[in-house]
XYZ file of C-alpha atoms in Angstrom:
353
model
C 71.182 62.353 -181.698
C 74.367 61.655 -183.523
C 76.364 60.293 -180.794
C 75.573 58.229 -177.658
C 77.353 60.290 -175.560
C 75.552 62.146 -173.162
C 73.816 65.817 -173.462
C 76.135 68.989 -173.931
C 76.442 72.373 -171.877
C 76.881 75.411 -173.428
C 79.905 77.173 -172.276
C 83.425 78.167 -173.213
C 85.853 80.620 -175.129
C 85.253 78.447 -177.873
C 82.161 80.574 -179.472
C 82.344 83.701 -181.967
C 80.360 86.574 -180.711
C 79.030 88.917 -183.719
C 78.744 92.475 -181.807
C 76.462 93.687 -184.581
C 73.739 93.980 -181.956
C 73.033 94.525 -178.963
C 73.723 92.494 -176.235
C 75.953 90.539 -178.516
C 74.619 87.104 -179.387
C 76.578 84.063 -179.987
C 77.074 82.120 -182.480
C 77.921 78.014 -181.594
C 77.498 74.685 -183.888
C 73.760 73.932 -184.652
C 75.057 70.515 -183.501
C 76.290 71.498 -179.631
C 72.267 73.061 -179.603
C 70.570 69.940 -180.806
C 72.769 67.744 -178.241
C 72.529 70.798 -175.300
C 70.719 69.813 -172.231
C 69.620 73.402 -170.392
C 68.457 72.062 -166.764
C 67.928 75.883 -165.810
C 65.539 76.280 -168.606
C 64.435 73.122 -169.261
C 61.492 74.987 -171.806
C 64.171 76.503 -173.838
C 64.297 74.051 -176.337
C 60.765 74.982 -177.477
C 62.337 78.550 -178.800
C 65.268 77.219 -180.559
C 63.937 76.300 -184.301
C 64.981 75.813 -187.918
C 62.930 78.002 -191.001
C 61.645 77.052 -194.330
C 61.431 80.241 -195.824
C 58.750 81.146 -198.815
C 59.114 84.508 -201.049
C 61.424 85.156 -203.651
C 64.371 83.914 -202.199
C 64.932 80.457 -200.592
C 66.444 78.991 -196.857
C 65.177 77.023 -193.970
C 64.404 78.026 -190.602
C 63.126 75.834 -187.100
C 61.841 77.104 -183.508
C 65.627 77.469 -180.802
C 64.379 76.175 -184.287
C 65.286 75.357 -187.787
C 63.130 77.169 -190.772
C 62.380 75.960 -193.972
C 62.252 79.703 -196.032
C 61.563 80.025 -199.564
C 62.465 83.085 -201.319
C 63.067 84.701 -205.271
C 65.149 81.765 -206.128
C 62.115 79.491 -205.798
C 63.955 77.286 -203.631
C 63.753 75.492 -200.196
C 66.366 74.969 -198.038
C 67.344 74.599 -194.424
C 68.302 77.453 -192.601
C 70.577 77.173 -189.353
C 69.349 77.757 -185.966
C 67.949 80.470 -184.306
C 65.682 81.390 -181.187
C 62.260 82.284 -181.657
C 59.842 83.881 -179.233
C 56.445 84.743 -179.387
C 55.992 88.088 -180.836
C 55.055 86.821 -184.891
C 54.877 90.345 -186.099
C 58.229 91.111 -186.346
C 61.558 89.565 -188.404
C 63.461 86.942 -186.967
C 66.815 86.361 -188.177
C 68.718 83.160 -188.784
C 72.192 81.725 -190.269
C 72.043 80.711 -194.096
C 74.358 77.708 -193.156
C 72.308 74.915 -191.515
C 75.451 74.024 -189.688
C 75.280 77.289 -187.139
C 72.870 78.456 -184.724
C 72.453 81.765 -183.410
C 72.237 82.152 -179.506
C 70.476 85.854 -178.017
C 70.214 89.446 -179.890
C 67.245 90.696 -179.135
C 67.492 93.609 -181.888
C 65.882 92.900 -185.235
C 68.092 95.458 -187.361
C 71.099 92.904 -188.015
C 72.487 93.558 -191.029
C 72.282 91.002 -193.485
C 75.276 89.487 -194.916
C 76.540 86.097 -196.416
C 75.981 84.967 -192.747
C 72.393 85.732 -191.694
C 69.153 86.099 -193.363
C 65.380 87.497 -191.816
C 61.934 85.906 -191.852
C 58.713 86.264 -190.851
C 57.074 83.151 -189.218
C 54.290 81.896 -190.785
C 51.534 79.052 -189.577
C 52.010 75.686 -191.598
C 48.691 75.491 -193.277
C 48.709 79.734 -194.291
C 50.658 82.795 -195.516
C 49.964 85.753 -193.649
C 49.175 88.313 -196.459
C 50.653 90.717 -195.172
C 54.113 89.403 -195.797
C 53.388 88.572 -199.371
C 56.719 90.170 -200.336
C 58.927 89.003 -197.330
C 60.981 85.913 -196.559
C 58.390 83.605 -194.718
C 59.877 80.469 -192.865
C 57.835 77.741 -192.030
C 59.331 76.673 -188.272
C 60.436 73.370 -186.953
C 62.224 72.733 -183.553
C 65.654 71.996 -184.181
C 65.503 69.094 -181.572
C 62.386 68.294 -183.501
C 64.661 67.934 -186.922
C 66.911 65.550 -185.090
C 64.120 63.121 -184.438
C 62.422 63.741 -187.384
C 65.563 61.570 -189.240
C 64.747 58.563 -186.994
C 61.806 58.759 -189.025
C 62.869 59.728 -192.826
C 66.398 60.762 -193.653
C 66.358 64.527 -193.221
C 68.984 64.548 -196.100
C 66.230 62.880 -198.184
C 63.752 65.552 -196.768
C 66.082 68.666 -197.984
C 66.709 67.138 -201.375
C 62.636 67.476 -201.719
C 62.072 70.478 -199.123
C 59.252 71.481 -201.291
C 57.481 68.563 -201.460
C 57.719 68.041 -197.879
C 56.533 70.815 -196.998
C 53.297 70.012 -199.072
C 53.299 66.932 -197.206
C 53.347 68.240 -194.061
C 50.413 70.802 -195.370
C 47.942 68.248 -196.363
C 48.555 66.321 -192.698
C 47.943 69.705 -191.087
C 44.809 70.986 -193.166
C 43.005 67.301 -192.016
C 44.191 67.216 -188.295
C 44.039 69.402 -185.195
C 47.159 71.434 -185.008
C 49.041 70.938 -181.749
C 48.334 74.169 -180.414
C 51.793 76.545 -180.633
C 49.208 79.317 -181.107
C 47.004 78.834 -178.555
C 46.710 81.161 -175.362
C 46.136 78.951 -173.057
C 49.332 76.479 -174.225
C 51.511 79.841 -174.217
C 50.711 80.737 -170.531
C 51.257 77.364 -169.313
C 54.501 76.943 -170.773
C 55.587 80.182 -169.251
C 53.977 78.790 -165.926
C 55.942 76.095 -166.121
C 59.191 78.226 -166.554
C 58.435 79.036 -162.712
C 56.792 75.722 -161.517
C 57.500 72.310 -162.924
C 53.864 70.998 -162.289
C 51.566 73.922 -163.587
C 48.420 73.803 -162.037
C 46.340 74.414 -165.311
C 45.712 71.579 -167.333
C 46.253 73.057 -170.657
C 49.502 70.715 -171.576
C 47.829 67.879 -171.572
C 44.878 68.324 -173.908
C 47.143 66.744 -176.028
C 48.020 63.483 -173.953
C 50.993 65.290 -172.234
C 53.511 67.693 -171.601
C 53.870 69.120 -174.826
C 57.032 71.582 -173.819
C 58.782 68.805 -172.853
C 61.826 68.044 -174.740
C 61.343 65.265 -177.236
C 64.791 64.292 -177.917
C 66.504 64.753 -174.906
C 65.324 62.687 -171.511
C 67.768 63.303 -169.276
C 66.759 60.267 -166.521
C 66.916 58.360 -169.690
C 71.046 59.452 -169.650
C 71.449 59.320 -166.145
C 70.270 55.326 -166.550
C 72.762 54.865 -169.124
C 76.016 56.146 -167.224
C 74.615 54.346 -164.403
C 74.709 51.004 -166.716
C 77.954 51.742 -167.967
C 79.526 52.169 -164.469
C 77.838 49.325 -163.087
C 79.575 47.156 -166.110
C 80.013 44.214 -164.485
C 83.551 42.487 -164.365
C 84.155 40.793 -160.846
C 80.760 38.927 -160.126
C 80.407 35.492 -159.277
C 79.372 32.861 -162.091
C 75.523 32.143 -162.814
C 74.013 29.591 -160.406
C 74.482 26.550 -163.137
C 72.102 24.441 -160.864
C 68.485 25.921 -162.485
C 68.858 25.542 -166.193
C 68.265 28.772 -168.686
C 64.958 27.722 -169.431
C 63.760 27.221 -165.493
C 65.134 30.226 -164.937
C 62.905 32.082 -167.498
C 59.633 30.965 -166.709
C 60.818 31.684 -163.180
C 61.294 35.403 -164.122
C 58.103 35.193 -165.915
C 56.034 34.563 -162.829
C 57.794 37.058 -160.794
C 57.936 39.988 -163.812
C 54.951 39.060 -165.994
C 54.624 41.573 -169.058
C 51.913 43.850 -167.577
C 54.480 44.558 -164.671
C 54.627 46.852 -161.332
C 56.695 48.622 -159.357
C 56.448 46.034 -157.128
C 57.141 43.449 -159.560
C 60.217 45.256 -160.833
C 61.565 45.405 -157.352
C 61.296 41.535 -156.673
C 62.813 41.002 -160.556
C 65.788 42.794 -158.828
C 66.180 41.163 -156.074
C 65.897 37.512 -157.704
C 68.443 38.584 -160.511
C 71.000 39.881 -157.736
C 70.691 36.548 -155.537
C 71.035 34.333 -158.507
C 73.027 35.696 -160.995
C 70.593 35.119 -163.798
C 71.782 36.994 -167.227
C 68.171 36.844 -169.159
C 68.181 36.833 -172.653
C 67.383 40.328 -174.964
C 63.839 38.114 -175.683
C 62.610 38.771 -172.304
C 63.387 42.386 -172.056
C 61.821 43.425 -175.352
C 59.145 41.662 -174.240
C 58.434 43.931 -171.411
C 60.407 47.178 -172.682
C 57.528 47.840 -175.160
C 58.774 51.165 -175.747
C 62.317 49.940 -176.920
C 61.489 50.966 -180.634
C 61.572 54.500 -179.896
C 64.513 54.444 -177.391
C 66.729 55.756 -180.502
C 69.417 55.679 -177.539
C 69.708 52.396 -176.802
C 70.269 51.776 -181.210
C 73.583 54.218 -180.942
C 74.653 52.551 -177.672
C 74.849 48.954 -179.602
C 76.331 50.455 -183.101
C 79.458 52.244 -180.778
C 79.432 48.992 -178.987
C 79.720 50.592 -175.627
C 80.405 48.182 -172.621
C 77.068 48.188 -171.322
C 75.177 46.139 -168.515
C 71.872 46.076 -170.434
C 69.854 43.821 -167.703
C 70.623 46.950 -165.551
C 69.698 49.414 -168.018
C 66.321 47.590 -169.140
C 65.242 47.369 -165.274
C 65.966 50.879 -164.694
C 63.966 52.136 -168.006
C 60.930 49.786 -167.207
C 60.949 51.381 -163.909
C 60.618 54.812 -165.593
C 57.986 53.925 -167.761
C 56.081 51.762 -165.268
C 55.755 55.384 -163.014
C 52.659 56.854 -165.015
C 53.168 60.111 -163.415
C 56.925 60.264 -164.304
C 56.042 58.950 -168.000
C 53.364 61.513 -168.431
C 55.248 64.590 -167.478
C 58.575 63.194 -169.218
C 59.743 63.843 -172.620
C 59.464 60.508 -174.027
C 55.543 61.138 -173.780
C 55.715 63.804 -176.199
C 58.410 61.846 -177.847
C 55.640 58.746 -178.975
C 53.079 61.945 -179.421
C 55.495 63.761 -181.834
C 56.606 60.369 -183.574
C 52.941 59.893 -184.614
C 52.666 63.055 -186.728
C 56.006 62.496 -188.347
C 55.113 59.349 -189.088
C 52.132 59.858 -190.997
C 53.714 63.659 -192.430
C 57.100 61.340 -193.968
C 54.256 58.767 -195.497
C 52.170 61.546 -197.599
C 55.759 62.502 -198.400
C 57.226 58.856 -199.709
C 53.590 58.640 -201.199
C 53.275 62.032 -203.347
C 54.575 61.849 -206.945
C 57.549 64.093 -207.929
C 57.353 67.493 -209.091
């Protein structure tokens, strides 16, 4: 995310509709999609991707995703944003400029211009031969892309979009693919569009929800405005009487580090009778999941008036519910972390050219 500010709606007069098919699709900022939260289709973001493209001539698309698309001009680049279903026979098409995305048209006859380009979606680790002489984008969420530069600079990433993709090849070819084209994984998902607990277990033969949104958590947002309108200004002074250093190893014996519910709840309750500010120390200590709460990072750089005691009980109460924390985004968000991490080091570790 680029901002702190929490998720974005689609809406408005402000978007240009292209009535070059029909129904009419829309086209919006490829930055309102990555920041949109959809709570009526909370799957959504699992369609919306970029494109690497590989042919003759060269873009990038994701699924709503960017692509990575290669074509004549052997040359990578990132496309913009466009929405990708599940039918990989046919063309999908997708802005050129990495800074739109394109919302609806279900029509594959668009007529390409300086504006929009097709592609055929290919697996990472193969090239359908049967597109030998089309545009083939390799697909990436576009939420995905986003989190991907809390890993490795994603302007680093399209400066070398060729090499990355390589990278991201070899990490593929000696690891179990996470399952986008498996049957079972489709129907779920599609389940889940109806029923927010699917009865088949298919998700989580990969630790957890995998359609989950990675990026966006939205109890994660709803504890933040609740921190910043709890700010505190008018509350009585810290009880002075128990020095700092009591007062920690008091809080130690009432929160130890492998906490509960129950301990969380008696952490509140002694921090609202006495006052007691504890230091960042004791939080991180407990918040072991802080290095991947890219939120709390942007919160700290804007220098928002936050009451982070507040914030840090409320997220160790999310994590601390195992059924919450399994079904929740920020599941697949340490799941989805791993392979990036180890994709951006055979990057930073293959030689040039």
């Amino acid at each position: 995310m680029n901002s702190p500010r929490s998720p974005v709606f689609f809406g408005g007069n402000q978007h240009k509709y292209y009535r070059i098919v029909t129904p009419a699709h829309v086209v919006v900022s490829s930055k309102e999609v990555e920041e949109a939260e959809l709570p009526e289709s909370p799957k959504i973001w699992s369609c919306m991707c970029r494109a690497s493209e590989s042919t003759k001539a060269s873009y990038v698309q994701v699924t709503l995703t960017r692509t990575v698309i290669k074509s004549s001009r052997t040359k990578f680049a990132l496309s913009g944003i466009t929405l990708i279903q599940t039918d990989y026979t046919r063309p999908y098409i997708v802005p050129i400029n990495p800074n739109m995305a394109r919302i609806g048209g279900r029509k594959h006859n668009l007529r390409h211009d300086d504006v929009f380009t097709q592609f055929y979606a290919a697996a990472i680790n193969r090239q359908p031969s049967q597109f030998k002489n089309e545009n083939i984008g390799f697909v990436v969420h576009a939420h995905c892309w986003v989190l991907l530069n809390h890993v490795i600079p994603t302007t680093l990433v399209e400066r070398e979009m060729e090499k990355f993709i390589h990278a991201a090849q070899e990490y593929w070819h000696e690891s179990k693919l996470w399952g986008s084209n498996d049957s079972r994984l489709r129907l779920a998902k599609y389940c889940d569009l109806l029923h927010p607990y699917p009865g088949s277990n298919a998700p989580f033969k990969y630790g957890c929800d995998i359609y989950k949104n990675p990026l966006i958590v939205p109890e994660m947002h709803k504890a933040i405005d609740r921190a910043r309108k709890t700010e505190k200004n008018h509350i009585r002074p810290r009880d002075n009487s128990i020095p700092l250093d009591i007062a920690i190893i008091v809080a130690e014996l009432i929160c130890p580090i492998d906490y509960t519910p129950a301990d969380l709840m008696n952490t509140r309750n002694m921090l609202a009778a006495f006052q007691w500010t504890l230091p960042d120390g004791f939080w991180k200590r407990r918040l072991k999941e802080e290095d991947i709460l890219f939120e709390l990072e942007l919160l700290r750089k804007a220098n928002y008036p936050i009451d982070w005691q507040s914030l840090r009980l409320d997220l160790m109460a999310l994590v601390s519910n195992r059924h919450w924390y399994h079904f929740s985004g920020l599941a697949n968000r340490v799941r989805v972390l791993g392979f990036m991490t180890a994709i951006a080091s055979n990057f930073l570790n293959m030689p040039r050219g």
